[in-house]
PDB file of C-alpha atoms in Angstrom:
ATOM      1  CA  MET J   1      95.116 125.329  68.805  1.00  0.00           C
ATOM      2  CA  PRO J   2      92.145 127.616  68.009  1.00  0.00           C
ATOM      3  CA  ARG J   3      88.929 127.189  69.894  1.00  0.00           C
ATOM      4  CA  GLY J   4      86.536 124.847  68.113  1.00  0.00           C
ATOM      5  CA  SER J   5      89.356 122.906  66.460  1.00  0.00           C
ATOM      6  CA  LYS J   6      88.624 119.202  66.124  1.00  0.00           C
ATOM      7  CA  ALA J   7      92.283 118.204  65.743  1.00  0.00           C
ATOM      8  CA  LYS J   8      92.456 116.400  69.090  1.00  0.00           C
ATOM      9  CA  TYR J   9      89.456 114.173  68.407  1.00  0.00           C
ATOM     10  CA  THR J  10      89.925 110.553  67.348  1.00  0.00           C
ATOM     11  CA  GLU J  11      88.710 109.356  63.962  1.00  0.00           C
ATOM     12  CA  GLU J  12      85.971 107.379  65.720  1.00  0.00           C
ATOM     13  CA  GLN J  13      84.728 110.524  67.477  1.00  0.00           C
ATOM     14  CA  LYS J  14      84.763 112.453  64.183  1.00  0.00           C
ATOM     15  CA  ARG J  15      82.786 109.691  62.413  1.00  0.00           C
ATOM     16  CA  LYS J  16      80.290 109.554  65.265  1.00  0.00           C
ATOM     17  CA  ALA J  17      79.780 113.343  65.161  1.00  0.00           C
ATOM     18  CA  GLU J  18      79.329 113.249  61.392  1.00  0.00           C
ATOM     19  CA  HIS J  19      76.733 110.470  61.665  1.00  0.00           C
ATOM     20  CA  ILE J  20      74.823 112.300  64.417  1.00  0.00           C
ATOM     21  CA  GLU J  21      74.951 115.545  62.413  1.00  0.00           C
ATOM     22  CA  GLU J  22      73.502 113.811  59.340  1.00  0.00           C
ATOM     23  CA  SER J  23      70.720 112.358  61.482  1.00  0.00           C
ATOM     24  CA  TYR J  24      69.779 115.802  62.805  1.00  0.00           C
ATOM     25  CA  GLU J  25      69.850 117.276  59.286  1.00  0.00           C
ATOM     26  CA  GLU J  26      67.514 114.519  58.038  1.00  0.00           C
ATOM     27  CA  LYS J  27      65.076 115.599  60.755  1.00  0.00           C
ATOM     28  CA  GLY J  28      65.163 119.172  59.434  1.00  0.00           C
ATOM     29  CA  THR J  29      67.578 120.774  61.899  1.00  0.00           C
ATOM     30  CA  PRO J  30      69.674 123.603  60.341  1.00  0.00           C
ATOM     31  CA  LYS J  31      73.267 122.569  59.504  1.00  0.00           C
ATOM     32  CA  GLY J  32      74.960 124.784  62.123  1.00  0.00           C
ATOM     33  CA  GLU J  33      72.707 123.615  64.930  1.00  0.00           C
ATOM     34  CA  ALA J  34      72.989 119.983  63.811  1.00  0.00           C
ATOM     35  CA  GLN J  35      76.770 120.255  63.926  1.00  0.00           C
ATOM     36  CA  ALA J  36      76.725 121.874  67.383  1.00  0.00           C
ATOM     37  CA  ARG J  37      74.371 119.212  68.753  1.00  0.00           C
ATOM     38  CA  ALA J  38      76.455 116.423  67.233  1.00  0.00           C
ATOM     39  CA  TRP J  39      79.683 117.616  68.860  1.00  0.00           C
ATOM     40  CA  ALA J  40      77.899 118.253  72.143  1.00  0.00           C
ATOM     41  CA  THR J  41      76.670 114.649  72.057  1.00  0.00           C
ATOM     42  CA  VAL J  42      80.155 113.293  71.281  1.00  0.00           C
ATOM     43  CA  ASN J  43      81.644 115.394  74.083  1.00  0.00           C
ATOM     44  CA  LYS J  44      79.033 114.185  76.553  1.00  0.00           C
ATOM     45  CA  GLN J  45      79.565 110.541  75.624  1.00  0.00           C
ATOM     46  CA  SER J  46      83.359 110.504  75.484  1.00  0.00           C
ATOM     47  CA  GLY J  47      84.481 113.492  77.521  1.00  0.00           C
ATOM     48  CA  GLY J  48      85.847 115.493  74.586  1.00  0.00           C
ATOM     49  CA  GLY J  49      88.900 115.126  72.408  1.00  0.00           C
ATOM     50  CA  GLU J  50      91.906 112.923  73.026  1.00  0.00           C
ATOM     51  CA  LYS J  51      93.596 114.065  76.195  1.00  0.00           C
ATOM     52  CA  ALA J  52      96.806 113.204  77.923  1.00  0.00           C
ATOM     53  CA  GLY J  53      95.698 111.111  80.875  1.00  0.00           C
ATOM     54  CA  GLY J  54      95.908 112.505  84.379  1.00  0.00           C
ATOM     55  CA  SER J  55      99.090 114.210  85.484  1.00  0.00           C
ATOM     56  CA  GLY J  56     101.088 112.873  82.564  1.00  0.00           C
ATOM     57  CA  LYS J  57     103.376 110.730  84.688  1.00  0.00           C
ATOM     58  CA  LYS J  58     103.512 107.015  84.026  1.00  0.00           C
ATOM     59  CA  THR J  59     102.840 104.494  86.774  1.00  0.00           C
ATOM     60  CA  SER J  60     105.013 101.397  86.713  1.00  0.00           C
ATOM     61  CA  ALA J  61     103.521  97.927  86.863  1.00  0.00           C
ATOM     62  CA  SER J  62     105.109  97.311  90.263  1.00  0.00           C
ATOM     63  CA  ALA J  63     103.639 100.565  91.631  1.00  0.00           C
ATOM     64  CA  LYS J  64     100.195  99.528  90.351  1.00  0.00           C
ATOM     65  CA  ALA J  65     100.553  96.084  91.947  1.00  0.00           C
ATOM     66  CA  GLN J  66     101.615  97.663  95.242  1.00  0.00           C
ATOM     67  CA  ALA J  67      98.663 100.077  95.161  1.00  0.00           C
ATOM     68  CA  LYS J  68      96.285  97.178  94.503  1.00  0.00           C
ATOM     69  CA  SER J  69      97.772  95.208  97.388  1.00  0.00           C
ATOM     70  CA  ASP J  70      97.557  98.218  99.717  1.00  0.00           C
ATOM     71  CA  SER J  71      93.946  98.730  98.721  1.00  0.00           C
ATOM     72  CA  GLY J  72      93.137  95.123  99.576  1.00  0.00           C
ATOM     73  CA  LYS J  73      94.867  95.448 102.938  1.00  0.00           C
ATOM     74  CA  ARG J  74      92.903  98.611 103.771  1.00  0.00           C
ATOM     75  CA  ALA J  75      89.664  96.859 102.827  1.00  0.00           C
ATOM     76  CA  ALA J  76      90.542  93.910 105.044  1.00  0.00           C
ATOM     77  CA  GLN J  77      91.279  96.235 107.970  1.00  0.00           C
ATOM     78  CA  THR J  78      87.919  97.907 107.455  1.00  0.00           C
ATOM     79  CA  ARG J  79      86.221  94.530 107.682  1.00  0.00           C
ATOM     80  CA  SER J  80      88.157  93.390 110.742  1.00  0.00           C
ATOM     81  CA  GLY J  81      85.835  92.761 113.625  1.00  0.00           C
ATOM     82  CA  HIS J  82      83.090  92.099 111.119  1.00  0.00           C
ATOM     83  CA  GLY J  83      84.050  88.546 110.383  1.00  0.00           C
ATOM     84  CA  ARG J  84      81.739  85.680 109.641  1.00  0.00           C
ATOM     85  CA  GLY J  85      79.391  85.109 112.538  1.00  0.00           C
ATOM     86  CA  SER J  86      80.393  88.294 114.352  1.00  0.00           C
ATOM     87  CA  LYS J  87      77.420  89.666 116.284  1.00  0.00           C
ATOM     88  CA  SER J  88      78.070  93.299 115.299  1.00  0.00           C
ATOM     89  CA  SER J  89      78.344  92.287 111.662  1.00  0.00           C
ATOM     90  CA  LEU J  90      75.147  90.263 111.703  1.00  0.00           C
ATOM     91  CA  GLU J  91      73.152  92.946 113.515  1.00  0.00           C
ATOM     92  CA  SER J  92      74.120  95.563 110.949  1.00  0.00           C
ATOM     93  CA  GLN J  93      72.758  93.433 108.073  1.00  0.00           C
ATOM     94  CA  SER J  94      69.216  93.536 106.740  1.00  0.00           C
ATOM     95  CA  LYS J  95      66.901  90.582 107.290  1.00  0.00           C
ATOM     96  CA  ALA J  96      67.082  89.786 103.565  1.00  0.00           C
ATOM     97  CA  SER J  97      70.870  89.653 103.782  1.00  0.00           C
ATOM     98  CA  LEU J  98      70.661  87.404 106.829  1.00  0.00           C
ATOM     99  CA  MET J  99      68.245  85.122 104.968  1.00  0.00           C
ATOM    100  CA  THR J 100      70.719  84.814 102.104  1.00  0.00           C
ATOM    101  CA  GLU J 101      73.505  83.977 104.554  1.00  0.00           C
ATOM    102  CA  ALA J 102      71.264  81.428 106.316  1.00  0.00           C
ATOM    103  CA  ARG J 103      70.362  79.863 102.975  1.00  0.00           C
ATOM    104  CA  SER J 104      74.045  79.506 102.067  1.00  0.00           C
ATOM    105  CA  ARG J 105      74.730  77.830 105.433  1.00  0.00           C
ATOM    106  CA  ASN J 106      71.629  75.587 105.185  1.00  0.00           C
ATOM    107  CA  VAL J 107      69.993  76.848 108.377  1.00  0.00           C
ATOM    108  CA  SER J 108      66.778  74.871 108.755  1.00  0.00           C
ATOM    109  CA  GLY J 109      63.560  76.746 109.552  1.00  0.00           C
ATOM    110  CA  ARG J 110      65.020  80.049 108.364  1.00  0.00           C
ATOM    111  CA  SER J 111      61.909  81.156 106.479  1.00  0.00           C
ATOM    112  CA  LYS J 112      59.900  81.434 109.701  1.00  0.00           C
ATOM    113  CA  MET J 113      62.619  83.080 111.788  1.00  0.00           C
ATOM    114  CA  THR J 114      62.716  86.686 112.940  1.00  0.00           C
ATOM    115  CA  LYS J 115      65.820  88.782 112.412  1.00  0.00           C
ATOM    116  CA  ALA J 116      66.962  88.141 115.990  1.00  0.00           C
ATOM    117  CA  GLU J 117      66.465  84.388 115.553  1.00  0.00           C
ATOM    118  CA  LEU J 118      68.421  84.455 112.285  1.00  0.00           C
ATOM    119  CA  ILE J 119      71.301  86.253 114.007  1.00  0.00           C
ATOM    120  CA  GLN J 120      71.324  83.655 116.793  1.00  0.00           C
ATOM    121  CA  ALA J 121      71.162  80.743 114.342  1.00  0.00           C
ATOM    122  CA  LEU J 122      73.996  82.168 112.227  1.00  0.00           C
ATOM    123  CA  GLN J 123      76.209  82.697 115.270  1.00  0.00           C
ATOM    124  CA  THR J 124      75.842  79.071 116.324  1.00  0.00           C
ATOM    125  CA  LYS J 125      76.195  77.551 112.853  1.00  0.00           C
TER     126      LYS J 125
END
């Protein structure tokens, strides 16, 4: 396909480019420049013409489900040791985050507590 060919663009992309081009022309931009700007805008917004996705190989539904499950397991392993009430987890949080946690657990007097006091209260609750 020759360079500059618009054959791989969807009808929606072509309509969008035409509309943008008309808008530029109404503002007094020369036709060639208006067309170039319009296609540049469409390319920026949608990444260019229709493309075959990725490597071209199809992923089965079971492979996708397995990948999702594996991802969840990796995330859980990352969080291990940082469970609810864990001292290392609480110390790594900001005071605002601790306040939110204390609010959800109904810790009384939380608004006047320091970060260290919030950590202690959350560990005991």
